[in-house]
Coordinates of N, CA and C in Angstrom, one line a residue:
M21 N -31.4 18.7 6.2 CA -29.8 18.9 5.0 C -28.6 18.3 4.2
S22 N -28.5 17.5 3.7 CA -27.3 16.8 3.4 C -27.2 17.1 2.2
R23 N -25.4 16.5 3.0 CA -24.5 17.5 1.5 C -24.0 16.9 0.7
R24 N -24.0 17.6 -0.3 CA -23.8 17.0 -2.6 C -22.8 16.8 -2.5
S25 N -22.1 15.9 -2.9 CA -20.8 15.6 -3.0 C -20.5 15.9 -4.6
K26 N -18.8 16.6 -4.7 CA -19.4 16.5 -6.1 C -19.0 15.6 -7.1
G27 N -18.5 14.8 -6.6 CA -18.2 13.6 -7.0 C -16.5 13.0 -7.3
R28 N -15.9 12.2 -8.0 CA -14.9 11.9 -7.8 C -14.1 13.3 -8.5
Q29 N -13.2 13.4 -8.8 CA -12.4 15.1 -9.7 C -11.4 14.9 -9.7
K30 N -10.6 15.4 -10.3 CA -9.2 15.0 -11.1 C -8.4 16.0 -9.3
L31 N -7.6 15.3 -9.4 CA -6.5 15.8 -8.5 C -5.2 17.1 -9.4
E32 N -5.0 17.7 -9.3 CA -3.3 18.6 -9.5 C -2.7 17.5 -9.2
M33 N -1.8 17.5 -9.7 CA -0.4 16.8 -9.2 C 0.8 17.5 -7.8
V34 N -0.1 17.7 -7.4 CA 1.3 18.8 -6.5 C 1.2 18.9 -4.8
R35 N 2.3 19.0 -4.4 CA 2.1 18.4 -2.4 C 1.7 19.1 -2.5
I36 N 0.7 18.4 -1.4 CA -0.1 19.2 -0.4 C 0.5 19.6 0.8
S37 N -0.1 20.7 1.1 CA 0.6 21.8 1.7 C 0.8 21.1 3.5
K38 N -0.2 20.5 3.6 CA -1.1 20.6 5.1 C -1.3 18.7 5.2
E39 N -0.1 18.9 6.6 CA 1.1 17.2 6.7 C -0.6 16.9 7.2
S40 N -1.0 17.2 7.7 CA -2.6 15.6 8.4 C -3.0 15.7 6.9
N41 N -4.1 16.8 6.1 CA -3.7 15.8 5.2 C -2.8 14.8 4.2
R42 N -1.5 15.2 4.0 CA -0.9 14.5 3.0 C -0.3 13.2 3.7
L43 N -0.2 13.3 4.9 CA -0.3 11.7 5.9 C -2.1 10.7 5.2
V44 N -2.5 11.3 5.3 CA -4.0 10.4 5.7 C -3.9 10.0 3.8
T45 N -3.9 10.7 3.0 CA -3.3 10.9 1.6 C -2.3 9.8 1.1
F46 N -1.1 9.9 2.0 CA -0.2 8.6 1.4 C -0.7 7.0 2.1
S47 N -1.1 7.5 3.8 CA -1.9 5.7 3.7 C -2.8 5.4 2.5
K48 N -3.8 6.3 2.2 CA -4.9 5.4 1.5 C -4.0 5.6 0.1
R49 N -3.2 5.8 -0.7 CA -2.8 5.5 -1.7 C -1.7 4.8 -1.8
R50 N -0.4 4.3 -0.6 CA -0.2 2.9 -0.6 C -0.8 2.3 0.0
Y51 N -2.8 2.2 0.5 CA -2.9 1.1 0.2 C -3.3 0.2 -1.2
G52 N -3.6 1.9 -2.1 CA -4.6 1.5 -2.9 C -2.8 0.5 -3.7
V53 N -1.6 1.2 -3.9 CA -0.9 1.0 -4.8 C -0.5 -0.9 -4.6
F54 N -0.6 -0.9 -3.2 CA 0.1 -2.5 -3.3 C -0.9 -2.9 -3.5
K55 N -2.2 -3.1 -2.5 CA -3.7 -4.3 -3.4 C -3.6 -4.3 -5.0
K56 N -2.8 -3.2 -5.7 CA -2.7 -3.1 -6.9 C -1.8 -4.3 -7.5
A57 N -0.7 -3.8 -6.7 CA 0.5 -4.8 -6.4 C 0.3 -6.5 -6.1
S58 N -0.8 -6.6 -5.2 CA -1.5 -7.9 -5.4 C -2.2 -8.2 -6.1
E59 N -2.9 -7.7 -7.3 CA -4.0 -7.9 -7.9 C -2.9 -8.8 -9.2
L60 N -2.0 -7.4 -9.6 CA -1.1 -8.0 -10.4 C -0.1 -9.4 -10.9
S61 N 0.2 -9.4 -9.4 CA 1.3 -10.7 -9.1 C -0.4 -11.8 -8.7
T62 N -1.2 -12.2 -8.4 CA -2.2 -12.8 -8.1 C -2.8 -13.2 -9.2
L63 N -3.3 -12.6 -10.8 CA -3.0 -12.2 -11.8 C -2.4 -12.9 -13.2
C64 N -1.6 -11.9 -13.2 CA -0.4 -13.1 -13.9 C 0.9 -12.9 -13.5
G65 N 0.7 -13.9 -12.1 CA 1.9 -15.2 -11.3 C 3.5 -13.1 -11.9
A66 N 2.8 -12.1 -11.3 CA 4.4 -11.5 -12.1 C 5.0 -11.6 -10.1
E67 N 6.3 -11.3 -10.2 CA 7.0 -11.1 -8.4 C 7.2 -9.8 -8.7
I68 N 6.6 -9.2 -7.5 CA 6.8 -7.8 -7.3 C 7.8 -6.7 -6.1
A69 N 8.2 -6.2 -6.3 CA 9.3 -5.8 -4.6 C 8.4 -4.3 -5.0
I70 N 8.0 -3.7 -3.8 CA 7.9 -2.5 -3.3 C 8.0 -2.0 -2.1
V71 N 8.9 -0.9 -1.8 CA 9.4 -0.4 -0.8 C 8.9 1.4 -1.2
V72 N 8.5 1.9 -0.2 CA 7.8 3.2 0.0 C 8.2 3.3 1.5
F73 N 8.9 4.7 1.4 CA 8.7 5.7 2.8 C 8.2 7.1 3.0
S74 N 7.4 6.3 3.6 CA 6.8 7.5 4.4 C 7.3 9.2 4.7
P75 N 6.5 10.6 4.7 CA 6.4 11.3 4.8 C 7.1 11.4 6.4
G76 N 6.5 10.5 7.4 CA 7.3 10.6 8.1 C 8.1 9.1 8.6
K77 N 8.8 8.8 7.7 CA 9.8 8.2 7.7 C 9.7 7.3 8.1
K78 N 8.5 6.6 8.3 CA 8.7 4.5 8.4 C 8.6 3.7 6.9
V79 N 8.9 2.9 6.6 CA 9.0 2.1 5.3 C 8.1 1.1 5.8
F80 N 7.6 1.4 4.5 CA 6.8 0.0 4.0 C 6.7 -0.6 2.8
S81 N 6.8 -2.1 3.0 CA 6.7 -2.7 1.9 C 5.9 -3.4 1.4
Y82 N 5.9 -4.2 0.4 CA 5.3 -5.1 -0.4 C 5.7 -6.1 -1.3
G83 N 6.4 -7.0 -1.1 CA 6.1 -8.2 -2.4 C 5.7 -9.2 -2.7
H84 N 6.0 -10.3 -3.4 CA 5.8 -11.4 -4.0 C 6.8 -12.1 -4.6
P85 N 7.2 -13.4 -4.7 CA 7.0 -13.7 -3.3 C 7.2 -13.4 -1.9
C86 N 8.6 -12.4 -2.0 CA 8.4 -11.9 -0.5 C 10.0 -10.9 -1.2
V87 N 9.9 -9.5 -0.5 CA 10.3 -8.5 -1.4 C 12.2 -8.6 -1.4
D88 N 12.5 -9.6 -0.8 CA 13.9 -9.9 -0.2 C 14.5 -10.9 -1.5
I89 N 13.8 -11.8 -1.8 CA 14.0 -12.5 -3.0 C 13.6 -11.7 -4.5
V90 N 12.4 -11.4 -4.2 CA 13.4 -10.4 -5.8 C 14.0 -9.0 -5.9
V91 N 14.2 -8.8 -5.2 CA 15.0 -7.9 -5.0 C 16.9 -8.5 -5.0
D92 N 16.9 -10.1 -4.5 CA 18.2 -10.3 -5.0 C 17.9 -10.7 -6.3
R93 N 16.9 -11.2 -7.0 CA 16.6 -11.5 -8.0 C 17.0 -10.1 -9.0
F94 N 16.8 -9.0 -8.6 CA 17.2 -8.1 -9.6 C 18.2 -7.5 -9.5
L95 N 18.9 -7.7 -8.5 CA 20.6 -7.5 -8.2 C 21.5 -8.2 -8.8
S96 N 21.1 -9.3 -8.5 CA 21.9 -10.5 -9.0 C 21.6 -11.0 -10.8
R97 N 20.4 -11.2 -11.0 CA 20.2 -11.4 -12.7 C 19.9 -12.8 -13.0
N98 N 19.4 -13.5 -11.6 CA 19.6 -14.4 -11.8 C 17.8 -14.7 -11.6
S99 N 17.9 -16.3 -12.1 CA 16.7 -16.8 -12.0 C 16.3 -17.0 -10.6
P100 N 14.6 -16.9 -9.7 CA 14.1 -17.1 -8.7 C 14.5 -18.8 -7.6
Q101 N 15.6 -18.0 -6.5 CA 15.9 -19.2 -6.0 C 14.2 -18.0 -4.9
F102 N 13.5 -19.9 -4.5 CA 12.2 -19.8 -3.7 C 12.4 -20.2 -2.0
C103 N 13.0 -19.0 -1.6 CA 12.8 -19.8 0.3 C 10.9 -20.4 0.6
G104 N 10.3 -21.3 0.8 CA 9.4 -21.8 1.3 C 9.2 -20.7 2.4
T105 N 9.8 -21.1 3.8 CA 9.7 -20.9 5.0 C 8.9 -18.8 4.7
M106 N 10.7 -18.8 4.5 CA 10.2 -17.0 4.0 C 8.6 -16.2 3.3
Q107 N 8.4 -17.5 1.8 CA 7.7 -16.5 1.1 C 5.9 -16.9 2.6
L108 N 5.8 -18.0 3.4 CA 5.1 -18.1 4.1 C 4.7 -16.9 4.6
I109 N 5.9 -17.1 5.4 CA 6.0 -15.6 6.7 C 5.6 -14.1 6.1
E110 N 6.4 -13.8 5.1 CA 5.9 -12.6 4.3 C 4.3 -12.9 3.4
A111 N 4.4 -13.7 3.4 CA 2.4 -13.1 2.7 C 2.0 -13.7 3.9
H112 N 1.5 -14.1 5.4 CA 0.8 -13.8 6.0 C 1.4 -12.8 7.1
R113 N 2.6 -11.9 7.0 CA 2.5 -10.3 7.3 C 1.8 -9.7 6.1
N114 N 2.1 -9.5 5.0 CA 1.3 -8.6 4.6 C -0.3 -9.1 4.2
A115 N -0.8 -10.0 4.4 CA -2.0 -10.0 4.5 C -2.6 -9.7 5.5
R116 N -2.3 -9.4 6.9 CA -2.3 -8.4 7.9 C -2.2 -7.5 8.3
V117 N -1.1 -7.3 7.8 CA -1.1 -5.1 6.9 C -2.3 -5.4 6.0
R118 N -2.2 -5.8 5.4 CA -3.2 -5.4 4.6 C -5.5 -5.9 5.9
D119 N -4.8 -6.0 5.8 CA -6.5 -6.5 7.1 C -6.6 -4.9 7.9
L120 N -5.3 -5.0 8.4 CA -5.2 -3.8 9.8 C -5.2 -2.8 8.7
N121 N -4.9 -2.1 7.5 CA -5.2 -1.2 6.4 C -6.2 -1.1 6.3
L122 N -7.0 -2.0 5.9 CA -8.4 -2.1 5.7 C -9.5 -1.6 7.0
Q123 N -8.9 -2.0 7.7 CA -9.6 -1.7 9.4 C -9.3 -0.1 9.8
L124 N -8.4 0.3 9.3 CA -7.9 1.9 9.5 C -9.0 2.4 8.9
T125 N -9.0 2.5 7.7 CA -9.9 3.2 6.6 C -11.3 3.2 6.7
Q126 N -11.3 2.0 7.1 CA -12.9 1.6 7.9 C -13.4 3.1 8.8
V127 N -12.6 2.4 10.0 CA -12.1 3.6 11.2 C -12.5 4.9 10.9
Y128 N -11.6 5.1 9.7 CA -11.7 6.4 9.7 C -12.7 6.8 8.8
L129 N -12.7 6.2 7.5 CA -14.4 6.5 6.7 C -15.4 6.7 7.4
Y130 N -15.6 6.0 8.9 CA -17.0 5.8 9.5 C -16.7 7.8 11.0
T131 N -16.0 7.7 10.6 CA -15.7 8.5 11.4 C -16.3 10.1 11.0
L132 N -15.6 10.0 9.6 CA -15.7 11.5 8.5 C -17.3 11.2 8.8
N133 N -18.0 10.1 8.7 CA -19.8 10.0 8.4 C -20.4 9.8 9.6
C134 N -20.0 10.0 10.1 CA -20.4 10.6 12.3 C -20.6 12.2 12.1
S135 N -19.2 12.8 11.3 CA -19.1 14.0 11.9 C -20.1 15.0 11.5

């Protein structure tokens, strides 16, 4: 007997009461926000910085060209000052984080399907 899904449903925007569900939702939504930010910077050439504090008190960030450059530019209201080495390091780190998050999501979905 196969389970029938109700499909994609609109969620009411209230705090999720169960902590484990809240952490899973945070992880998935954070990945989605970072992916959208990456797409926006790629498609439009936008400079983006996102800093997120998780419910578990961890800090996650995404930035293009890098968080420090975008934040410094915002705070000083100056034109961009690119540092090539920082850009490469940050881009590599962000790509690795995205890959690891994707792998984590795939493992999570696989375990759900096997249950």
